[in-house]
């Protein structure tokens, strides 16, 4: 039996999301919108066929690491991203709070 390849995380900027691939198959994504130097994460989803493998945390960790390297800040509207950040202090320095202003902006951005 061949060993499964390590999951690959890639930023698909045109679709406003990071995708995680397992053996070249999309296993899930975390979606965002950008606002004034902030990357606002609002939804994370792993396909049921890939559940229970820890892929969501791999996906979010690599996405947040990419945000750090791009010089942006994180706004965790997505409950999974918010939960991840509570356990991972290494991203605290680039995390901004979710405010009513951000939520209102996000609603407008997603309605377009």
Short mmCIF file of N, CA, C and O in Angstrom, two decimals:
data_model
loop_
_atom_site.label_atom_id
_atom_site.label_comp_id
_atom_site.label_asym_id
_atom_site.label_seq_id
_atom_site.Cartn_x
_atom_site.Cartn_y
_atom_site.Cartn_z
N UNK A 1 0.84 -1.19 0.00
CA UNK A 1 0.00 0.00 0.00
C UNK A 1 0.88 1.25 0.00
O UNK A 1 1.83 1.34 0.76
N UNK A 2 0.55 2.20 -0.84
CA UNK A 2 1.36 3.42 -0.89
C UNK A 2 0.93 4.38 0.21
O UNK A 2 -0.25 4.43 0.58
N UNK A 3 1.89 5.12 0.69
CA UNK A 3 1.64 6.11 1.73
C UNK A 3 0.96 7.32 1.10
O UNK A 3 1.37 7.79 0.04
N UNK A 4 -0.10 7.81 1.72
CA UNK A 4 -0.77 9.01 1.21
C UNK A 4 0.19 10.20 1.29
O UNK A 4 0.97 10.31 2.23
N UNK A 5 0.11 11.02 0.28
CA UNK A 5 0.96 12.22 0.26
C UNK A 5 0.53 13.17 1.37
O UNK A 5 -0.62 13.15 1.81
N UNK A 6 1.47 14.00 1.82
CA UNK A 6 1.11 15.02 2.79
C UNK A 6 0.09 15.95 2.16
O UNK A 6 0.16 16.23 0.96
N UNK A 7 -0.87 16.43 2.95
CA UNK A 7 -1.84 17.36 2.39
C UNK A 7 -1.14 18.63 1.90
O UNK A 7 -0.16 19.07 2.49
N UNK A 8 -1.66 19.18 0.85
CA UNK A 8 -1.12 20.41 0.27
C UNK A 8 -2.13 21.52 0.47
O UNK A 8 -3.31 21.35 0.16
N UNK A 9 -1.66 22.65 1.01
CA UNK A 9 -2.54 23.82 1.18
C UNK A 9 -2.11 24.87 0.18
O UNK A 9 -0.93 25.17 0.05
N UNK A 10 -3.09 25.42 -0.55
CA UNK A 10 -2.78 26.47 -1.52
C UNK A 10 -3.80 27.59 -1.40
O UNK A 10 -4.97 27.36 -1.10
N UNK A 11 -3.32 28.81 -1.64
CA UNK A 11 -4.20 29.97 -1.65
C UNK A 11 -4.75 30.13 -3.06
O UNK A 11 -4.01 30.25 -4.01
N UNK A 12 -6.07 30.10 -3.18
CA UNK A 12 -6.74 30.32 -4.46
C UNK A 12 -7.36 31.71 -4.37
O UNK A 12 -8.53 31.88 -4.03
N UNK A 13 -6.52 32.72 -4.64
CA UNK A 13 -6.91 34.11 -4.44
C UNK A 13 -8.16 34.48 -5.22
O UNK A 13 -9.02 35.20 -4.71
N UNK A 14 -8.29 34.00 -6.44
CA UNK A 14 -9.44 34.34 -7.28
C UNK A 14 -10.75 33.86 -6.65
O UNK A 14 -11.81 34.44 -6.90
N UNK A 15 -10.67 32.82 -5.83
CA UNK A 15 -11.87 32.29 -5.17
C UNK A 15 -11.93 32.69 -3.70
O UNK A 15 -12.81 32.24 -2.96
N UNK A 16 -10.99 33.53 -3.26
CA UNK A 16 -10.97 34.02 -1.86
C UNK A 16 -10.96 32.86 -0.87
O UNK A 16 -11.74 32.85 0.09
N UNK A 17 -10.06 31.90 -1.09
CA UNK A 17 -10.00 30.80 -0.14
C UNK A 17 -8.68 30.06 -0.23
O UNK A 17 -7.97 30.13 -1.23
N UNK A 18 -8.38 29.38 0.87
CA UNK A 18 -7.27 28.43 0.90
C UNK A 18 -7.90 27.05 0.78
O UNK A 18 -8.89 26.77 1.46
N UNK A 19 -7.34 26.21 -0.08
CA UNK A 19 -7.85 24.86 -0.24
C UNK A 19 -6.81 23.87 0.28
O UNK A 19 -5.61 24.13 0.20
N UNK A 20 -7.29 22.76 0.79
CA UNK A 20 -6.39 21.68 1.19
C UNK A 20 -6.66 20.49 0.28
O UNK A 20 -7.81 20.12 0.05
N UNK A 21 -5.57 19.97 -0.29
CA UNK A 21 -5.67 18.85 -1.22
C UNK A 21 -5.00 17.62 -0.61
O UNK A 21 -3.93 17.72 -0.01
N UNK A 22 -5.64 16.48 -0.77
CA UNK A 22 -5.07 15.20 -0.35
C UNK A 22 -5.01 14.35 -1.62
O UNK A 22 -6.04 14.10 -2.24
N UNK A 23 -3.81 13.94 -1.99
CA UNK A 23 -3.62 13.18 -3.24
C UNK A 23 -4.30 13.88 -4.42
O UNK A 23 -5.02 13.25 -5.20
N UNK A 24 -4.09 15.19 -4.53
CA UNK A 24 -4.64 16.02 -5.61
C UNK A 24 -6.17 16.14 -5.61
O UNK A 24 -6.76 16.59 -6.58
N UNK A 25 -6.81 15.72 -4.54
CA UNK A 25 -8.26 15.85 -4.42
C UNK A 25 -8.56 16.93 -3.38
O UNK A 25 -7.99 16.91 -2.29
N UNK A 26 -9.45 17.86 -3.72
CA UNK A 26 -9.80 18.91 -2.77
C UNK A 26 -10.54 18.30 -1.59
O UNK A 26 -11.57 17.64 -1.75
N UNK A 27 -9.99 18.50 -0.40
CA UNK A 27 -10.58 17.92 0.81
C UNK A 27 -11.32 18.98 1.64
O UNK A 27 -12.05 18.64 2.56
N UNK A 28 -11.13 20.25 1.31
CA UNK A 28 -11.80 21.30 2.08
C UNK A 28 -11.19 22.65 1.80
O UNK A 28 -10.27 22.78 0.99
N UNK A 29 -11.73 23.66 2.49
CA UNK A 29 -11.26 25.02 2.28
C UNK A 29 -11.59 25.89 3.48
O UNK A 29 -12.44 25.55 4.29
N UNK A 30 -10.90 27.02 3.57
CA UNK A 30 -11.27 28.08 4.50
C UNK A 30 -11.39 29.35 3.66
O UNK A 30 -10.49 29.67 2.89
N UNK A 31 -12.54 30.00 3.77
CA UNK A 31 -12.86 31.14 2.91
C UNK A 31 -12.61 32.46 3.63
O UNK A 31 -12.75 32.55 4.84
N UNK A 32 -12.24 33.48 2.85
CA UNK A 32 -11.94 34.79 3.42
C UNK A 32 -12.34 35.91 2.45
O UNK A 32 -12.57 35.68 1.28
N UNK A 33 -12.35 37.11 3.00
CA UNK A 33 -12.41 38.33 2.21
C UNK A 33 -11.37 39.27 2.80
O UNK A 33 -11.12 39.23 4.00
N UNK A 34 -10.77 40.10 1.96
CA UNK A 34 -9.74 41.03 2.42
C UNK A 34 -10.33 42.42 2.62
O UNK A 34 -11.13 42.89 1.81
N UNK A 35 -9.88 43.08 3.69
CA UNK A 35 -10.38 44.41 4.05
C UNK A 35 -9.25 45.20 4.71
O UNK A 35 -8.83 44.85 5.81
N UNK A 36 -8.78 46.23 4.06
CA UNK A 36 -7.81 47.15 4.67
C UNK A 36 -6.67 46.43 5.41
O UNK A 36 -6.44 46.67 6.59
N UNK A 37 -6.00 45.53 4.74
CA UNK A 37 -4.87 44.84 5.37
C UNK A 37 -5.26 43.72 6.31
O UNK A 37 -4.41 43.15 6.99
N UNK A 38 -6.54 43.41 6.36
CA UNK A 38 -7.02 42.31 7.18
C UNK A 38 -7.55 41.20 6.28
O UNK A 38 -8.19 41.48 5.26
N UNK A 39 -7.28 39.96 6.65
CA UNK A 39 -7.89 38.82 5.96
C UNK A 39 -8.95 38.30 6.92
O UNK A 39 -8.65 37.79 8.00
N UNK A 40 -10.22 38.47 6.52
CA UNK A 40 -11.36 38.10 7.37
C UNK A 40 -11.81 36.69 6.98
O UNK A 40 -12.37 36.48 5.91
N UNK A 41 -11.52 35.73 7.88
CA UNK A 41 -11.92 34.34 7.64
C UNK A 41 -13.35 34.16 8.13
O UNK A 41 -13.65 34.48 9.27
N UNK A 42 -14.22 33.61 7.26
CA UNK A 42 -15.62 33.50 7.67
C UNK A 42 -16.21 32.10 7.56
O UNK A 42 -17.30 31.86 8.06
N UNK A 43 -15.51 31.15 6.92
CA UNK A 43 -16.08 29.81 6.81
C UNK A 43 -14.98 28.79 6.53
O UNK A 43 -14.13 29.02 5.68
N UNK A 44 -15.01 27.68 7.27
CA UNK A 44 -14.07 26.58 7.05
C UNK A 44 -14.88 25.30 6.91
O UNK A 44 -15.83 25.09 7.67
N UNK A 45 -14.51 24.49 5.93
CA UNK A 45 -15.28 23.28 5.66
C UNK A 45 -14.33 22.17 5.20
O UNK A 45 -13.48 22.41 4.34
N UNK A 46 -14.49 20.99 5.78
CA UNK A 46 -13.76 19.80 5.33
C UNK A 46 -14.80 18.81 4.84
O UNK A 46 -15.82 18.57 5.50
N UNK A 47 -14.55 18.24 3.66
CA UNK A 47 -15.47 17.26 3.08
C UNK A 47 -15.61 16.06 4.02
O UNK A 47 -14.62 15.61 4.61
N UNK A 48 -16.82 15.55 4.15
CA UNK A 48 -17.09 14.42 5.05
C UNK A 48 -16.17 13.23 4.78
O UNK A 48 -15.78 12.52 5.71
N UNK A 49 -15.81 13.02 3.53
CA UNK A 49 -14.95 11.89 3.18
C UNK A 49 -13.55 12.01 3.80
O UNK A 49 -12.83 11.02 3.91
N UNK A 50 -13.19 13.22 4.24
CA UNK A 50 -11.86 13.46 4.80
C UNK A 50 -11.92 13.83 6.29
O UNK A 50 -10.91 14.22 6.87
N UNK A 51 -13.09 13.71 6.89
CA UNK A 51 -13.27 14.10 8.29
C UNK A 51 -12.42 13.24 9.22
O UNK A 51 -12.09 12.10 8.90
N UNK A 52 -12.07 13.81 10.37
CA UNK A 52 -11.38 13.05 11.41
C UNK A 52 -9.89 12.86 11.19
O UNK A 52 -9.25 12.10 11.89
N UNK A 53 -9.31 13.54 10.22
CA UNK A 53 -7.88 13.39 9.95
C UNK A 53 -7.06 14.60 10.40
O UNK A 53 -5.87 14.67 10.11
N UNK A 54 -7.72 15.57 11.04
CA UNK A 54 -6.99 16.75 11.49
C UNK A 54 -6.67 17.73 10.36
O UNK A 54 -5.82 18.61 10.51
N UNK A 55 -7.37 17.58 9.23
CA UNK A 55 -7.06 18.43 8.08
C UNK A 55 -7.45 19.89 8.30
O UNK A 55 -6.77 20.79 7.80
N UNK A 56 -8.51 20.13 9.05
CA UNK A 56 -8.93 21.52 9.28
C UNK A 56 -7.82 22.29 10.00
O UNK A 56 -7.52 23.43 9.63
N UNK A 57 -7.18 21.68 10.98
CA UNK A 57 -6.13 22.40 11.71
C UNK A 57 -4.90 22.60 10.83
O UNK A 57 -4.25 23.65 10.89
N UNK A 58 -4.56 21.62 9.97
CA UNK A 58 -3.45 21.79 9.03
C UNK A 58 -3.76 22.95 8.08
O UNK A 58 -2.92 23.83 7.85
N UNK A 59 -4.97 22.95 7.55
CA UNK A 59 -5.42 23.99 6.62
C UNK A 59 -5.33 25.37 7.26
O UNK A 59 -4.73 26.30 6.71
N UNK A 60 -5.94 25.52 8.43
CA UNK A 60 -5.99 26.83 9.08
C UNK A 60 -4.59 27.28 9.51
O UNK A 60 -4.22 28.44 9.30
N UNK A 61 -3.79 26.37 10.04
CA UNK A 61 -2.43 26.76 10.45
C UNK A 61 -1.63 27.27 9.26
O UNK A 61 -0.97 28.31 9.34
N UNK A 62 -1.69 26.58 8.13
CA UNK A 62 -0.93 27.02 6.96
C UNK A 62 -1.50 28.31 6.37
O UNK A 62 -0.76 29.17 5.92
N UNK A 63 -2.82 28.44 6.41
CA UNK A 63 -3.44 29.68 5.92
C UNK A 63 -2.99 30.87 6.77
O UNK A 63 -2.61 31.92 6.24
N UNK A 64 -3.00 30.70 8.09
CA UNK A 64 -2.61 31.79 8.99
C UNK A 64 -1.12 32.11 8.85
O UNK A 64 -0.72 33.27 8.93
N UNK A 65 -0.31 31.09 8.63
CA UNK A 65 1.12 31.30 8.41
C UNK A 65 1.33 32.11 7.13
O UNK A 65 2.17 33.02 7.09
N UNK A 66 0.53 31.83 6.11
CA UNK A 66 0.61 32.58 4.86
C UNK A 66 0.19 34.04 5.08
O UNK A 66 0.81 34.96 4.56
N UNK A 67 -0.86 34.24 5.87
CA UNK A 67 -1.31 35.61 6.19
C UNK A 67 -0.17 36.37 6.87
O UNK A 67 0.12 37.52 6.52
N UNK A 68 0.49 35.71 7.82
CA UNK A 68 1.62 36.35 8.51
C UNK A 68 2.69 36.76 7.50
O UNK A 68 3.18 37.89 7.51
N UNK A 69 3.07 35.85 6.61
CA UNK A 69 4.15 36.14 5.66
C UNK A 69 3.76 37.23 4.66
O UNK A 69 4.62 37.91 4.12
N UNK A 70 2.47 37.40 4.44
CA UNK A 70 2.02 38.44 3.51
C UNK A 70 1.85 39.80 4.20
O UNK A 70 1.51 40.79 3.56
N UNK A 71 2.07 39.84 5.52
CA UNK A 71 2.01 41.11 6.25
C UNK A 71 0.61 41.57 6.59
O UNK A 71 0.41 42.72 6.98
N UNK A 72 -0.38 40.69 6.45
CA UNK A 72 -1.76 41.07 6.76
C UNK A 72 -2.09 40.66 8.19
O UNK A 72 -1.28 40.05 8.89
N UNK A 73 -3.31 40.98 8.59
CA UNK A 73 -3.80 40.63 9.92
C UNK A 73 -4.98 39.68 9.77
O UNK A 73 -5.59 39.61 8.70
N UNK A 74 -5.31 38.96 10.84
CA UNK A 74 -6.36 37.94 10.83
C UNK A 74 -7.57 38.46 11.60
O UNK A 74 -7.42 38.98 12.70
N UNK A 75 -8.76 38.25 11.03
CA UNK A 75 -10.00 38.50 11.76
C UNK A 75 -10.80 37.19 11.71
O UNK A 75 -11.27 36.78 10.64
N UNK A 76 -10.95 36.51 12.86
CA UNK A 76 -11.55 35.18 12.88
C UNK A 76 -13.07 35.18 13.07
O UNK A 76 -13.58 34.86 14.14
N UNK A 77 -13.82 35.52 12.02
CA UNK A 77 -15.28 35.44 12.09
C UNK A 77 -15.70 33.96 12.12
O UNK A 77 -16.63 33.59 12.83
N UNK A 78 -14.99 33.12 11.39
CA UNK A 78 -15.28 31.69 11.35
C UNK A 78 -15.07 31.07 12.73
O UNK A 78 -14.01 31.24 13.32
N UNK A 79 -16.06 30.35 13.26
CA UNK A 79 -15.92 29.75 14.59
C UNK A 79 -14.73 28.78 14.68
O UNK A 79 -14.06 28.75 15.71
N UNK A 80 -14.45 28.04 13.63
CA UNK A 80 -13.32 27.11 13.69
C UNK A 80 -12.00 27.87 13.80
O UNK A 80 -11.14 27.51 14.59
N UNK A 81 -11.85 28.91 12.99
CA UNK A 81 -10.61 29.71 13.04
C UNK A 81 -10.46 30.35 14.42
O UNK A 81 -9.38 30.35 15.00
N UNK A 82 -11.56 30.86 14.97
CA UNK A 82 -11.52 31.47 16.31
C UNK A 82 -11.08 30.45 17.36
O UNK A 82 -10.25 30.75 18.22
N UNK A 83 -11.62 29.23 17.27
CA UNK A 83 -11.27 28.17 18.22
C UNK A 83 -9.79 27.79 18.06
O UNK A 83 -9.07 27.61 19.04
N UNK A 84 -9.33 27.69 16.82
CA UNK A 84 -7.93 27.36 16.54
C UNK A 84 -7.01 28.40 17.18
O UNK A 84 -6.02 28.07 17.80
N UNK A 85 -7.37 29.68 17.02
CA UNK A 85 -6.53 30.76 17.55
C UNK A 85 -6.45 30.73 19.08
O UNK A 85 -5.43 31.12 19.64
N UNK A 86 -7.51 30.27 19.75
CA UNK A 86 -7.48 30.18 21.22
C UNK A 86 -6.40 29.19 21.68
O UNK A 86 -5.83 29.34 22.74
N UNK A 87 -6.13 28.17 20.85
CA UNK A 87 -5.14 27.15 21.20
C UNK A 87 -3.76 27.47 20.66
O UNK A 87 -2.80 26.78 20.99
N UNK A 88 -3.65 28.45 19.78
CA UNK A 88 -2.38 28.74 19.11
C UNK A 88 -1.99 30.20 19.31
O UNK A 88 -2.23 31.05 18.45
N UNK A 89 -1.34 30.46 20.45
CA UNK A 89 -0.93 31.82 20.81
C UNK A 89 0.04 32.44 19.81
O UNK A 89 0.21 33.65 19.79
N UNK A 90 0.70 31.61 19.00
CA UNK A 90 1.72 32.15 18.10
C UNK A 90 1.13 33.10 17.05
O UNK A 90 1.87 33.83 16.40
N UNK A 91 -0.20 33.11 16.91
CA UNK A 91 -0.83 34.03 15.95
C UNK A 91 -1.51 35.22 16.64
O UNK A 91 -2.09 36.06 15.98
N UNK A 92 -1.42 35.27 17.96
CA UNK A 92 -2.12 36.32 18.72
C UNK A 92 -1.70 37.72 18.30
O UNK A 92 -2.50 38.65 18.28
N UNK A 93 -0.41 37.88 17.94
CA UNK A 93 0.11 39.21 17.59
C UNK A 93 -0.47 39.75 16.28
O UNK A 93 -0.35 40.94 16.02
N UNK A 94 -1.09 38.90 15.47
CA UNK A 94 -1.65 39.43 14.23
C UNK A 94 -3.15 39.19 14.12
O UNK A 94 -3.73 39.26 13.04
N UNK A 95 -3.80 38.95 15.27
CA UNK A 95 -5.24 38.73 15.29
C UNK A 95 -5.97 39.98 15.75
O UNK A 95 -5.63 40.55 16.78
N UNK A 96 -6.95 40.39 14.96
CA UNK A 96 -7.79 41.53 15.32
C UNK A 96 -9.16 41.00 15.78
O UNK A 96 -9.60 39.95 15.32
N UNK A 97 -9.83 41.76 16.65
CA UNK A 97 -11.14 41.30 17.15
C UNK A 97 -12.21 41.37 16.06
O UNK A 97 -12.13 42.17 15.13
N UNK A 98 -13.21 40.51 16.22
CA UNK A 98 -14.39 40.57 15.35
C UNK A 98 -15.29 41.65 15.94
O UNK A 98 -15.72 41.55 17.09
N UNK A 99 -15.54 42.70 15.16
CA UNK A 99 -16.36 43.82 15.63
C UNK A 99 -17.65 43.89 14.82
O UNK A 99 -17.72 43.34 13.71
N UNK A 100 -18.66 44.59 15.34
CA UNK A 100 -19.90 44.77 14.55
C UNK A 100 -19.60 45.40 13.18
O UNK A 100 -20.22 45.04 12.18
N UNK A 101 -18.63 46.29 13.15
CA UNK A 101 -18.23 46.94 11.90
C UNK A 101 -17.73 45.91 10.88
O UNK A 101 -18.11 45.94 9.71
N UNK A 102 -16.88 45.00 11.33
CA UNK A 102 -16.35 43.95 10.46
C UNK A 102 -17.49 43.05 9.97
O UNK A 102 -17.56 42.71 8.78
N UNK A 103 -18.39 42.68 10.87
CA UNK A 103 -19.49 41.80 10.49
C UNK A 103 -20.41 42.46 9.46
O UNK A 103 -20.84 41.82 8.50
N UNK A 104 -20.66 43.74 9.65
CA UNK A 104 -21.50 44.47 8.70
C UNK A 104 -20.81 44.56 7.34
O UNK A 104 -21.41 44.34 6.29
N UNK A 105 -19.50 44.86 7.36
CA UNK A 105 -18.73 44.93 6.12
C UNK A 105 -18.74 43.57 5.41
O UNK A 105 -18.93 43.49 4.20
N UNK A 106 -18.54 42.50 6.17
CA UNK A 106 -18.49 41.16 5.59
C UNK A 106 -19.83 40.80 4.92
O UNK A 106 -19.85 40.27 3.81
N UNK A 107 -20.91 41.11 5.60
CA UNK A 107 -22.24 40.84 5.05
C UNK A 107 -22.41 41.54 3.69
O UNK A 107 -22.88 40.93 2.72
N UNK A 108 -21.96 42.78 3.62
CA UNK A 108 -22.04 43.54 2.37
C UNK A 108 -21.11 42.94 1.30
O UNK A 108 -21.50 42.77 0.15
N UNK A 109 -19.90 42.57 1.71
CA UNK A 109 -18.93 42.00 0.77
C UNK A 109 -19.43 40.69 0.19
O UNK A 109 -19.25 40.41 -1.00
N UNK A 110 -20.07 39.87 1.01
CA UNK A 110 -20.54 38.56 0.56
C UNK A 110 -21.82 38.67 -0.28
O UNK A 110 -22.12 37.78 -1.06
N UNK A 111 -22.52 39.77 -0.13
CA UNK A 111 -23.77 39.95 -0.89
C UNK A 111 -23.49 40.35 -2.34
O UNK A 111 -24.35 40.24 -3.21
N UNK A 112 -22.26 40.81 -2.62
CA UNK A 112 -21.94 41.26 -3.97
C UNK A 112 -21.90 40.11 -4.94
O UNK A 112 -21.43 39.05 -4.68
#
